[in-house]
Amino acid sequence: MIGTLAQGMLDLLLPRHCVISGRPLTHEEPGCVAPEVLRQAKLTSGDYCSRCGARQGEGVGVIHTCGRCEEFKEGFGTREVCAVGDYEGVLQGLCLALKFAGERAAVAPLSQYLIQQVFDRGLSEKVDAVVPVPLHPLRRFQRGYNQAELLARPLARALGKPLWNNVLRRRRRTQAQSELSAAQRRSNVEDAFEVRPRAVARLEDRSLLLVDDVMTTGATLAACAKALKRAGAKAVLGAVIARSTVGMDS
Ligand SMILES: [Zn+2]
C-alpha cells in the first residue's frame, strides 16, 4: 500500500512518458513505453533471409540468400543473422531512445524480443557464447554504457551461455556508421576490431553469437566476424534488434 502510494506520488512529481507516443505512464506501467505502443511493434515472422536477417514479403518463407545478399558477394562473415524486425516504428523508436537518449529501460522490451527471436530461429543450440559488438572506450564513456552489451547480457542469461564482453575491442575510433554511405561504412570499420590477445585461447573452435542493436550494410558485423574468425573462432552468427535496408544502396 505504502509502496503504491509512494509510487503514485513519484509519478506526480516525476511524470514518466512513453518514449514513442509521449503518453504519460502510470505507476502500473513500468518501463519507458506504453503497452499499446509496444503491441504495434512489427516483428519478423516466418518470412526472412536467413543470411542477413532481412524481412521478406508476406508468405515468401525462409530464403537463404535474398536479392541484396546476391549482390553483396563478400558476405557478412556470419553463418546466419536473425533480426527482431525492420528498423522502423516501435523498434526504431526504442533503439534510438536506448542509443541516444540514455533510455536504459528500452533494454527490457528489446531484449525480450531478441531472446524470443534467437530461440525461434534455433540459434541457441548453435552457439557457445554471446559476444556484443564493442564500442570505442571513449564513446562508451560518453554514453555510459554499450547498448549492444546491455542487450547481449539478458540474452546470454536466457540462453545459459557465457557473455564474452571482453573478447573484442575497437582498435581505433571510427566515425558513426549512420553518417556514411554503404561503401564508406565498409572502409570505416575495415580492420577496426581485434580480439584481445588474452582472449584468443578461448575462441578456438567456438561458435559465437554476435549481438548488435542495428544492422544496415552489415559492415560492422562483417568486421567483427572477420576478427573473431582470424583469431580461431569456428563460426560466427549474428543477432540484431533491427534490420535497416534504407541507405544500403547508397
Ligand atoms: Zn539477405
CSV table of C-alpha atoms and ligand atoms in Angstrom, one decimal:
chain,number,residue,atom,x,y,z
A,1,MET,CA,0.0,0.0,0.0
A,2,ILE,CA,2.7,2.4,1.0
A,3,GLY,CA,4.7,1.3,-2.0
A,4,THR,CA,1.9,2.1,-4.3
A,5,LEU,CA,1.2,5.4,-2.7
A,6,ALA,CA,4.9,6.3,-2.8
A,7,GLN,CA,4.9,5.3,-6.5
A,8,GLY,CA,1.8,7.4,-7.1
A,9,MET,CA,3.5,10.4,-5.5
A,10,LEU,CA,6.6,9.8,-7.6
A,11,ASP,CA,4.6,9.7,-10.8
A,12,LEU,CA,3.0,13.1,-9.8
A,13,LEU,CA,6.4,14.6,-9.0
A,14,LEU,CA,8.4,13.0,-11.8
A,15,PRO,CA,5.9,12.0,-14.5
A,16,ARG,CA,7.2,9.4,-17.0
A,17,HIS,CA,6.2,9.4,-20.6
A,18,CYS,CA,6.2,6.8,-23.3
A,19,VAL,CA,9.3,7.5,-25.3
A,20,ILE,CA,7.4,6.9,-28.6
A,21,SER,CA,3.9,8.2,-28.1
A,22,GLY,CA,4.6,10.7,-25.4
A,23,ARG,CA,1.6,9.5,-23.3
A,24,PRO,CA,2.1,9.8,-19.6
A,25,LEU,CA,2.7,6.4,-18.0
A,26,THR,CA,1.0,5.3,-14.8
A,27,HIS,CA,2.8,3.5,-12.0
A,28,GLU,CA,1.2,0.3,-13.2
A,29,GLU,CA,3.1,0.7,-16.4
A,30,PRO,CA,6.8,0.1,-15.7
A,31,GLY,CA,9.5,0.8,-18.3
A,32,CYS,CA,9.6,3.5,-20.9
A,33,VAL,CA,7.0,2.5,-23.5
A,34,ALA,CA,3.2,2.4,-23.3
A,35,PRO,CA,1.8,-1.2,-23.7
A,36,GLU,CA,-0.5,-0.2,-26.6
A,37,VAL,CA,2.5,1.1,-28.4
A,38,LEU,CA,4.6,-2.0,-27.8
A,39,ARG,CA,1.8,-4.1,-29.3
A,40,GLN,CA,2.3,-2.3,-32.6
A,41,ALA,CA,5.9,-3.5,-33.0
A,42,LYS,CA,6.2,-5.3,-36.3
A,43,LEU,CA,8.3,-8.4,-35.7
A,44,THR,CA,9.9,-10.6,-38.3
A,45,SER,CA,7.7,-13.7,-38.6
A,46,GLY,CA,8.4,-16.7,-40.8
A,47,ASP,CA,9.4,-14.7,-43.9
A,48,TYR,CA,13.1,-13.7,-43.8
A,49,CYS,CA,16.5,-14.1,-45.3
A,50,SER,CA,18.5,-16.4,-43.0
A,51,ARG,CA,21.8,-14.9,-44.3
A,52,CYS,CA,21.2,-11.3,-43.5
A,53,GLY,CA,18.0,-11.3,-41.3
A,54,ALA,CA,16.0,-9.0,-43.7
A,55,ARG,CA,12.3,-9.5,-43.5
A,56,GLN,CA,10.8,-10.7,-46.8
A,57,GLY,CA,7.3,-10.2,-48.3
A,58,GLU,CA,4.3,-12.0,-46.8
A,59,GLY,CA,4.3,-15.7,-47.4
A,60,VAL,CA,7.7,-15.8,-49.0
A,61,GLY,CA,9.1,-18.2,-46.3
A,62,VAL,CA,12.7,-18.6,-45.3
A,63,ILE,CA,15.1,-17.5,-48.1
A,64,HIS,CA,18.8,-18.4,-47.8
A,65,THR,CA,20.0,-15.6,-50.0
A,66,CYS,CA,17.9,-12.6,-50.7
A,67,GLY,CA,18.3,-10.2,-53.6
A,68,ARG,CA,20.6,-7.9,-51.5
A,69,CYS,CA,22.8,-10.8,-50.4
A,70,GLU,CA,23.1,-11.9,-54.0
A,71,GLU,CA,24.6,-8.5,-54.7
A,72,PHE,CA,26.8,-8.5,-51.6
A,73,LYS,CA,29.0,-11.4,-52.6
A,74,GLU,CA,31.7,-10.9,-50.0
A,75,GLY,CA,29.1,-11.5,-47.3
A,76,PHE,CA,29.0,-10.6,-43.6
A,77,GLY,CA,31.3,-13.3,-42.4
A,78,THR,CA,28.4,-14.7,-40.4
A,79,ARG,CA,26.7,-18.1,-40.9
A,80,GLU,CA,23.3,-16.6,-40.4
A,81,VAL,CA,21.8,-13.5,-38.9
A,82,CYS,CA,18.5,-13.0,-37.1
A,83,ALA,CA,16.7,-9.7,-36.7
A,84,VAL,CA,13.8,-8.9,-34.5
A,85,GLY,CA,12.3,-6.7,-37.2
A,86,ASP,CA,12.8,-3.8,-39.6
A,87,TYR,CA,14.3,-0.5,-38.4
A,88,GLU,CA,11.1,1.4,-38.3
A,89,GLY,CA,8.2,2.3,-36.0
A,90,VAL,CA,8.4,1.0,-32.5
A,91,LEU,CA,11.7,-0.9,-32.8
A,92,GLN,CA,13.4,2.2,-34.3
A,93,GLY,CA,12.0,4.4,-31.6
A,94,LEU,CA,13.2,2.1,-28.8
A,95,CYS,CA,16.7,1.7,-30.5
A,96,LEU,CA,17.0,5.5,-30.8
A,97,ALA,CA,15.9,6.0,-27.2
A,98,LEU,CA,18.4,3.5,-25.9
A,99,LYS,CA,21.3,4.7,-28.0
A,100,PHE,CA,20.9,8.5,-28.0
A,101,ALA,CA,18.5,9.4,-25.1
A,102,GLY,CA,20.1,7.3,-22.3
A,103,GLU,CA,16.8,5.3,-22.0
A,104,ARG,CA,18.1,2.1,-20.5
A,105,ALA,CA,14.6,1.0,-19.8
A,106,ALA,CA,14.3,0.2,-23.5
A,107,VAL,CA,16.6,-2.8,-22.9
A,108,ALA,CA,13.8,-4.8,-21.2
A,109,PRO,CA,11.3,-5.0,-24.2
A,110,LEU,CA,14.1,-5.1,-26.8
A,111,SER,CA,16.0,-7.9,-25.1
A,112,GLN,CA,12.7,-9.9,-24.7
A,113,TYR,CA,12.1,-9.7,-28.4
A,114,LEU,CA,15.7,-10.7,-29.1
A,115,ILE,CA,15.6,-13.7,-26.8
A,116,GLN,CA,12.4,-14.8,-28.5
A,117,GLN,CA,13.8,-14.4,-31.9
A,118,VAL,CA,17.0,-16.3,-31.1
A,119,PHE,CA,15.0,-19.2,-29.7
A,120,ASP,CA,12.5,-19.2,-32.5
A,121,ARG,CA,15.3,-19.5,-35.1
A,122,GLY,CA,17.0,-22.3,-33.2
A,123,LEU,CA,20.2,-20.2,-32.8
A,124,SER,CA,20.6,-21.2,-29.2
A,125,GLU,CA,21.8,-24.7,-29.9
A,126,LYS,CA,24.3,-23.4,-32.4
A,127,VAL,CA,26.4,-21.1,-30.3
A,128,ASP,CA,28.9,-21.5,-27.3
A,129,ALA,CA,29.0,-17.9,-26.2
A,130,VAL,CA,27.5,-14.4,-26.8
A,131,VAL,CA,29.7,-11.5,-27.9
A,132,PRO,CA,28.4,-7.9,-28.0
A,133,VAL,CA,29.8,-5.6,-30.7
A,134,PRO,CA,32.1,-3.3,-28.7
A,135,LEU,CA,32.1,0.5,-28.6
A,136,HIS,CA,35.3,2.5,-28.6
A,137,PRO,CA,36.2,3.2,-24.9
A,138,LEU,CA,35.7,7.0,-25.4
A,139,ARG,CA,32.2,6.6,-26.9
A,140,ARG,CA,31.3,4.1,-24.2
A,141,PHE,CA,32.5,6.6,-21.6
A,142,GLN,CA,30.4,9.4,-23.1
A,143,ARG,CA,27.3,7.2,-23.3
A,144,GLY,CA,27.8,5.5,-20.0
A,145,TYR,CA,27.2,2.1,-21.5
A,146,ASN,CA,27.4,-0.1,-24.6
A,147,GLN,CA,23.9,-0.7,-25.8
A,148,ALA,CA,24.9,-3.9,-27.6
A,149,GLU,CA,26.3,-5.2,-24.3
A,150,LEU,CA,23.1,-4.3,-22.4
A,151,LEU,CA,21.1,-6.3,-25.0
A,152,ALA,CA,23.5,-9.2,-25.0
A,153,ARG,CA,23.6,-9.7,-21.2
A,154,PRO,CA,19.9,-10.8,-20.7
A,155,LEU,CA,20.2,-12.8,-24.0
A,156,ALA,CA,23.3,-14.7,-22.7
A,157,ARG,CA,21.5,-15.4,-19.4
A,158,ALA,CA,18.4,-16.7,-21.2
A,159,LEU,CA,20.5,-19.0,-23.4
A,160,GLY,CA,22.6,-20.2,-20.5
A,161,LYS,CA,25.7,-19.2,-22.4
A,162,PRO,CA,28.7,-17.1,-21.2
A,163,LEU,CA,28.7,-13.4,-22.1
A,164,TRP,CA,32.1,-12.6,-23.6
A,165,ASN,CA,32.2,-8.8,-23.4
A,166,ASN,CA,36.0,-8.5,-23.2
A,167,VAL,CA,36.9,-10.6,-26.3
A,168,LEU,CA,36.6,-7.9,-29.0
A,169,ARG,CA,37.8,-4.4,-28.9
A,170,ARG,CA,38.0,-1.4,-31.2
A,171,ARG,CA,41.5,-0.6,-32.4
A,172,ARG,CA,40.6,2.9,-33.4
A,173,ARG,CA,37.7,5.4,-33.1
A,174,THR,CA,35.5,5.2,-36.1
A,175,GLN,CA,33.0,7.7,-37.5
A,176,ALA,CA,29.4,6.9,-36.7
A,177,GLN,CA,28.2,4.5,-39.3
A,178,SER,CA,24.8,6.2,-39.6
A,179,GLU,CA,26.6,9.3,-41.2
A,180,LEU,CA,28.1,7.3,-44.0
A,181,SER,CA,27.3,5.7,-47.3
A,182,ALA,CA,27.4,1.9,-47.9
A,183,ALA,CA,30.9,2.0,-49.4
A,184,GLN,CA,32.2,4.4,-46.7
A,185,ARG,CA,30.8,2.1,-44.0
A,186,ARG,CA,32.8,-0.8,-45.1
A,187,SER,CA,36.1,1.1,-45.2
A,188,ASN,CA,35.2,2.9,-42.0
A,189,VAL,CA,35.1,-0.3,-39.9
A,190,GLU,CA,37.6,-2.3,-42.0
A,191,ASP,CA,40.1,-3.8,-39.5
A,192,ALA,CA,38.6,-1.6,-36.8
A,193,PHE,CA,38.1,-4.6,-34.5
A,194,GLU,CA,40.6,-7.0,-33.0
A,195,VAL,CA,40.5,-9.8,-30.5
A,196,ARG,CA,42.3,-9.1,-27.2
A,197,PRO,CA,45.4,-11.2,-27.1
A,198,ARG,CA,44.4,-12.8,-23.8
A,199,ALA,CA,41.1,-13.9,-25.2
A,200,VAL,CA,42.5,-15.7,-28.3
A,201,ALA,CA,42.9,-19.1,-26.5
A,202,ARG,CA,39.1,-19.1,-25.6
A,203,LEU,CA,38.0,-18.8,-29.2
A,204,GLU,CA,39.5,-21.9,-30.7
A,205,ASP,CA,36.8,-24.0,-32.3
A,206,ARG,CA,34.0,-21.9,-30.7
A,207,SER,CA,30.8,-20.8,-32.4
A,208,LEU,CA,29.8,-17.2,-31.3
A,209,LEU,CA,26.7,-15.2,-31.4
A,210,LEU,CA,27.5,-11.5,-32.2
A,211,VAL,CA,25.0,-9.0,-30.9
A,212,ASP,CA,24.3,-5.5,-32.0
A,213,ASP,CA,21.4,-3.1,-32.0
A,214,VAL,CA,21.0,-2.2,-35.7
A,215,MET,CA,22.4,-3.8,-38.8
A,216,THR,CA,22.3,-1.8,-42.0
A,217,THR,CA,25.0,-2.8,-44.5
A,218,GLY,CA,26.4,-5.4,-42.2
A,219,ALA,CA,29.8,-3.9,-42.4
A,220,THR,CA,30.2,-3.8,-38.6
A,221,LEU,CA,29.1,-7.4,-38.2
A,222,ALA,CA,31.4,-8.4,-41.0
A,223,ALA,CA,34.4,-6.7,-39.5
A,224,CYS,CA,33.8,-8.3,-36.1
A,225,ALA,CA,33.3,-11.7,-37.6
A,226,LYS,CA,36.5,-11.4,-39.5
A,227,ALA,CA,38.5,-10.6,-36.4
A,228,LEU,CA,36.9,-13.4,-34.4
A,229,LYS,CA,37.5,-16.0,-37.1
A,230,ARG,CA,41.0,-14.8,-37.7
A,231,ALA,CA,41.6,-15.5,-34.0
A,232,GLY,CA,40.3,-19.1,-34.3
A,233,ALA,CA,36.5,-18.9,-33.9
A,234,LYS,CA,34.8,-21.7,-35.9
A,235,ALA,CA,31.7,-19.9,-36.8
A,236,VAL,CA,30.0,-16.5,-36.1
A,237,LEU,CA,26.3,-15.9,-36.1
A,238,GLY,CA,24.5,-12.6,-35.7
A,239,ALA,CA,21.5,-11.4,-33.7
A,240,VAL,CA,20.3,-7.8,-34.0
A,241,ILE,CA,17.3,-5.9,-33.0
A,242,ALA,CA,16.6,-4.1,-36.2
A,243,ARG,CA,17.5,-4.6,-39.8
A,244,SER,CA,17.7,-1.4,-41.8
A,245,THR,CA,17.8,-1.6,-45.5
A,246,VAL,CA,17.5,2.1,-46.0
A,247,GLY,CA,20.7,3.6,-47.4
A,248,MET,CA,22.2,0.2,-48.2
A,249,ASP,CA,22.4,1.0,-51.9
A,250,SER,CA,23.8,4.5,-51.5
B,1,ZN,ZN,19.7,-11.4,-47.3
